Amino acid sequence: MRVFVTGATGFIGTAVVRELIEAGHQVVGLARSDKSADTLKVAGAKVHRGSLDDLDSLRSGASAADGVIHLAFKHDFSEFDKAVADDLRAVKTMGEVLEGTGKPFVITSGTLMLTYVLPPGQIGTEKDVVDNSVPRGEAENVVISLAERGVRSAFLRLPPSVHGETRAGFVSSLIDIARDKGFSAYIGDGSNRWPAVHYLDAARLFRLALENAPAGSILHGVGEEGVPIRDIAQIIGRHLNLPVVSLSKEEAAAHFGFFGAFAPTDNPTSSALTQERLGWQPVHPKLIPDLEKGHYFSN
C-alpha cells in the first residue's frame, strides 16, 4: 500500500514510518523543510513537499495514495485554538479527496478530550464521543461522518504520555519545569491519573488501523489506563535530586504555566475494545519502568 503520512518526521511519525516500511508498505512523507526531506530519505520513504498550510500539497498527497495517516499537529500551546483550526482544515481537505474511494484515513486525537465530557474518575472508552465544542472534537466527528461517504476512516486517541527512548511528550515538559523551578510538583494528593503508551506500541497500532480498522472506528492507543501523577513527580524528583512538592490548584497555574491546564486532569482511559478489535497488545515498557532507565534525564 502507498501510504501518505503527515507528521512523518515527528517523535511518533518516525516510528510509524519505520513500522509501515517494515510491514512492506511504501511511505510518502509530507516534508516542509530540507531537513525533514533528508530524514525521510534516510528512513527509506519518499518525499512529498508541503505543509499543513499548503492545502494543495495535502490534496495531491492524499489523492495519489492508497491510504493516509495524519499525524501532524502544530504544538504551539500559545496559539492552541489556531492549531486546532488548522488541523481541522487539513482533515477536511484530505477527507474530501478520499470520499467515495474506500481508502483508509487514520487521524490522531487525544484522550484528554474525554475529560470534557466524562465525570471525574470515570474510565473513558472507545464508546465515548465528544461534541464539536471540545478541542479537536470536530475533527473526530468529521472523520466519523466520512465513514458514511465512502472512506474507511478512523481516529486514534493517544494519551498525554507517549514515551520512549527519545525525550518527548508531556513527561518531558514536567521534567523541564522541575529543572527550571527547582522542585518536582504534583497537585493535591497527586492521585489524578494519566494514561500512557510506549511510542513503538502506538506506531504498531497506527499500522493495524490503516490495514484493518472498520470505517468510523474510534481507537485508543493506551498501554496503561492511568499512572498517578504523584508517582511521575516522585521519579522526576529522585532522578534530578530535587524535592517533591504538593501544590494547590491555585499555586499550580504559576508553577506549570500553560501546562497548568493539563496537570490536574484525571484521565483514566481503557483500550480494551481496541485491543479486541485489532488484536493489538502493548508489549513495550510501561511508563514508570521506562522513566527509571534514566534516558529522559540525560540532558
Coordinates of C-alpha atoms in Angstrom, one line a residue, residues 187-188 247-254 264:
I187 CA -1.4 18.9 42.6
G188 CA -3.2 18.0 45.8
L247 CA 0.7 22.3 45.2
S248 CA -2.8 23.6 45.5
K249 CA -4.7 24.2 42.2
E250 CA -4.2 27.9 42.7
E251 CA -0.4 27.5 43.0
A252 CA -0.3 25.1 40.0
A253 CA -1.1 27.8 37.5
A254 CA 2.1 29.8 38.4
P264 CA -4.7 18.4 37.4

